[in-house]
Amino acid sequence: MTAPWTLPDFDDHEGVHIFRDAATGLTGIVGVHSTTLGPALGGTRFWHYPTPEDAVVDALRLSRGMSYKNAMAGLPLGGGKAVILAGPDRRTRPEQLAAFARAIESLGGRYVTAQDVGLTQDDMATLAEHTRFICGQPGAEKGMAGGDSGPPTALGVYLGLRAAIARALGKDDPRGVHVAIQGVGSVGGNLARRLAADGARLTLADVYPDRAQSLAAELGAEAVPAEAILAVDADVVSPCALGAVLNEGSIAAMKARVVAGAANNQLATAEDAARLHARGILYAPDYVINAGGVINVGLQYLGGNTMADVEARIAQIPARLEQVWAESAVEDRPAAEVADDIARRLIGRA
Ligand code: NAI
């Protein structure tokens, strides 16, 4: 396997920790990108990778992304991410999770884990039995930070979307603004309800069409097939399903003037940031607008924070987006690039 520090995604990460446990068959990797601002917080992903190198690359890439996200959210937290290499049956095993939690514990708090793709709330509870360096597990007290991150994420996207329509369309509120939402799950569904309450016009899509249709019927919205949503003649497109949906084809076909949604890694390639910019589409960089979830679990980890504290921090997301858009306009550069630059300045890596 190629040495991690020679891979293109290696960005002077502070640590790349590989854990093997013969008794349980565990192979896990913890990428600690930066602890400049605080403990490196980021979820553990449980995934079946084609090769071990793919797993290392994911840990490198995702941990750097968490540094950027946490810095832009104004959290006193650095960036890290862990991956557990799933076996061919893709099933988690409690004894393996326990071994991994002990490995996290051995890092002494430099890395703090949370839930990510492939792990359930039950898995988080198993991890929490063996490490203190964890957040987002069930059992959050009422009114305190933590618990389901879908609603706080949706709140941040909603506020960011409002800032975007103010800037791009001169609209002070969403009444009459047409928003096309891709994916009406936890975040997209909550966002749709907020916007419907404001009198926005909504078009919804989901790979499970009945999910979009029933929400559309409830909210007086329209549902369209999943493959049509990004090209709907709307003011705003809100990707709230998968990553890599903004590509050469979808950007060329887009009629909306704003992209503001929750999905992680929306841009298929770095060139797509430039494509959006060239078309004059205002883009809310994904990791800035979708930080509500990490704000929720991060403030839970830091301790003593209420949901009111979480909401107050989420309310800062529009100001951060304004900073990105202002710099993007002045320098005539893509918003996604500018966001990365600001994040690197914040973590002392400009
Ligand atoms: P979810 O799984 O509850 O909802 C996703 C929805 O998208 C599902 O209804 C699914 O059927 C639909 N979908 C999948 N592929 C689709 C496609 N090609 N076209 C249309 N619909 C499709 O997930 P959740 O929690 O709402 O998250 C949405 C996105 O936001 C994900 O990309 C996630 O990584 C990201 N995100 C979520 C956070 C959270 O706290 N829940 C935090 C930050 C980012």
XYZ file of C-alpha atoms in Angstrom, residues 73-296:
224
model
C -18.865 26.926 12.242
C -16.787 28.841 14.802
C -16.429 25.775 17.015
C -13.381 25.363 19.284
C -12.821 21.989 17.636
C -10.358 20.597 15.135
C -11.019 18.107 12.375
C -10.798 14.342 12.363
C -12.599 11.366 10.903
C -12.488 7.639 11.410
C -13.291 4.741 9.144
C -13.870 1.115 10.080
C -13.310 -1.283 7.213
C -16.455 -3.378 6.926
C -16.220 -7.009 5.928
C -17.947 -8.305 2.781
C -21.160 -8.909 4.779
C -21.124 -5.190 5.750
C -22.354 -6.007 9.276
C -21.208 -4.258 12.424
C -20.170 -6.430 15.382
C -20.388 -5.158 18.958
C -17.012 -6.656 19.913
C -15.380 -4.907 16.947
C -16.998 -1.593 17.859
C -15.794 -2.034 21.444
C -12.234 -2.619 20.206
C -12.458 0.466 18.041
C -13.812 2.558 20.910
C -10.833 1.460 23.046
C -8.552 2.548 20.212
C -10.232 5.979 20.195
C -9.837 6.118 23.968
C -6.106 5.418 23.577
C -5.745 8.688 21.629
C -6.556 10.484 24.875
C -9.121 12.885 23.438
C -7.172 14.198 20.447
C -9.945 12.603 18.369
C -13.646 12.739 19.266
C -16.049 10.525 17.368
C -19.674 10.897 16.289
C -22.144 9.034 14.077
C -21.574 8.734 10.342
C -22.637 6.565 7.405
C -23.027 2.883 8.311
C -23.410 3.276 12.077
C -26.713 3.341 13.945
C -27.641 4.980 17.233
C -27.328 1.524 18.838
C -23.773 1.279 17.510
C -23.050 4.712 19.031
C -24.321 3.444 22.383
C -21.912 0.487 22.106
C -18.995 2.807 21.350
C -19.967 5.072 24.247
C -19.566 2.178 26.691
C -15.843 2.108 25.893
C -14.799 5.685 25.207
C -15.481 9.113 26.681
C -14.452 10.802 23.461
C -17.776 10.576 21.704
C -20.830 12.729 21.046
C -24.181 12.484 19.328
C -25.108 9.267 21.130
C -28.683 8.734 22.316
C -29.873 9.842 25.719
C -29.458 13.588 25.364
C -31.404 15.346 28.104
C -34.418 17.330 27.026
C -33.498 20.868 26.058
C -29.775 20.115 25.989
C -27.517 19.955 22.917
C -27.262 16.563 21.218
C -29.661 13.942 19.919
C -31.073 13.907 16.384
C -29.030 16.237 14.177
C -31.524 16.357 11.306
C -33.581 19.285 12.699
C -30.557 21.492 13.620
C -29.036 20.790 10.207
C -32.314 21.781 8.546
C -32.440 24.997 10.596
C -28.977 25.992 9.351
C -29.867 25.194 5.749
C -33.097 27.168 6.076
C -31.300 30.246 7.445
C -28.542 29.923 4.841
C -31.091 29.572 2.053
C -32.842 32.732 3.238
C -29.524 34.600 3.165
C -28.918 33.297 -0.358
C -32.268 34.454 -1.712
C -31.754 37.845 -0.097
C -28.429 38.194 -1.867
C -29.265 36.652 -5.236
C -32.931 37.556 -5.641
C -33.343 40.541 -3.332
C -36.054 38.674 -1.401
C -36.403 39.320 2.311
C -38.492 36.240 2.891
C -39.280 32.988 1.070
C -42.911 33.857 0.267
C -43.470 33.048 -3.407
C -39.877 31.895 -3.928
C -39.755 28.588 -5.820
C -37.488 26.015 -4.172
C -36.758 22.566 -5.650
C -35.691 20.101 -2.948
C -33.815 16.932 -3.882
C -34.389 14.336 -1.167
C -37.108 14.733 1.452
C -35.579 12.716 4.291
C -34.717 14.007 7.710
C -33.193 17.323 6.575
C -35.024 17.909 3.272
C -38.405 17.095 4.818
C -37.874 19.469 7.732
C -36.642 22.188 5.355
C -39.715 21.727 3.144
C -42.021 22.203 6.136
C -40.247 25.387 7.210
C -40.386 26.839 3.710
C -44.013 25.834 3.207
C -44.904 27.632 6.443
C -43.285 30.748 4.953
C -45.383 30.518 1.801
C -42.622 29.341 -0.533
C -43.569 27.437 -3.679
C -42.057 23.938 -3.451
C -41.172 21.190 -5.896
C -40.041 17.976 -4.233
C -38.373 14.772 -5.387
C -37.087 11.608 -3.792
C -35.850 8.252 -5.082
C -38.822 6.909 -3.146
C -41.485 8.791 -5.164
C -44.268 8.139 -2.644
C -42.210 9.943 0.002
C -42.102 13.088 -2.151
C -45.717 12.712 -3.245
C -47.160 12.369 0.240
C -45.170 15.339 1.577
C -46.167 17.363 -1.495
C -49.846 16.527 -0.876
C -49.491 17.569 2.769
C -47.757 20.873 1.979
C -49.606 21.806 -1.219
C -46.410 21.313 -3.223
C -45.601 19.558 -6.466
C -43.675 16.281 -6.757
C -41.519 15.428 -9.768
C -39.440 12.377 -10.707
C -36.026 12.290 -8.976
C -34.081 12.659 -12.233
C -35.894 15.929 -13.082
C -35.419 17.884 -9.861
C -32.114 19.685 -10.482
C -33.351 21.117 -13.780
C -36.709 22.372 -12.491
C -37.429 25.989 -13.439
C -37.120 27.127 -9.816
C -35.333 30.002 -8.070
C -33.403 27.719 -5.734
C -32.186 24.137 -5.941
C -31.603 22.468 -2.582
C -29.641 19.196 -2.764
C -30.564 17.259 0.385
C -29.890 13.697 -0.754
C -26.481 12.615 -2.044
C -23.070 14.014 -2.825
C -21.551 14.721 -6.264
C -24.853 15.872 -7.778
C -23.410 19.152 -9.102
C -21.549 18.126 -12.236
C -20.980 19.424 -15.754
C -24.341 18.136 -17.017
C -26.525 19.125 -14.065
C -24.966 22.607 -13.813
C -25.439 23.248 -17.539
C -29.111 22.241 -17.277
C -29.799 24.202 -14.100
C -32.301 27.069 -14.261
C -32.109 28.079 -10.615
C -29.941 31.028 -9.564
C -29.164 29.632 -6.129
C -27.900 26.273 -4.855
C -28.346 25.890 -1.095
C -28.744 22.443 0.399
C -27.616 19.998 3.070
C -25.891 17.221 1.152
C -22.185 16.726 1.835
C -19.688 17.035 -1.043
C -22.204 18.336 -3.560
C -19.576 19.252 -6.147
C -18.510 16.275 -8.269
C -15.137 17.883 -9.067
C -13.279 21.089 -8.220
C -14.076 22.400 -11.731
C -17.774 22.334 -10.878
C -17.214 25.162 -8.390
C -15.936 27.240 -11.312
C -18.845 26.123 -13.518
C -21.397 27.396 -10.990
C -19.474 30.645 -10.640
C -19.223 31.120 -14.412
C -22.980 30.651 -14.744
C -23.605 33.242 -12.016
C -25.300 30.691 -9.754
C -24.921 31.623 -6.086
C -23.598 28.549 -4.287
C -23.751 28.047 -0.526
C -20.706 25.844 0.169
C -22.087 22.611 1.581
C -19.946 22.324 4.675
C -20.739 25.894 5.690
C -24.523 25.698 5.291
C -24.926 22.151 6.679
C -22.942 22.709 9.895
C -26.037 22.618 12.145
C -25.528 18.922 12.861
C -21.914 19.221 13.932
C -22.740 22.333 15.950
C -25.355 20.269 17.793
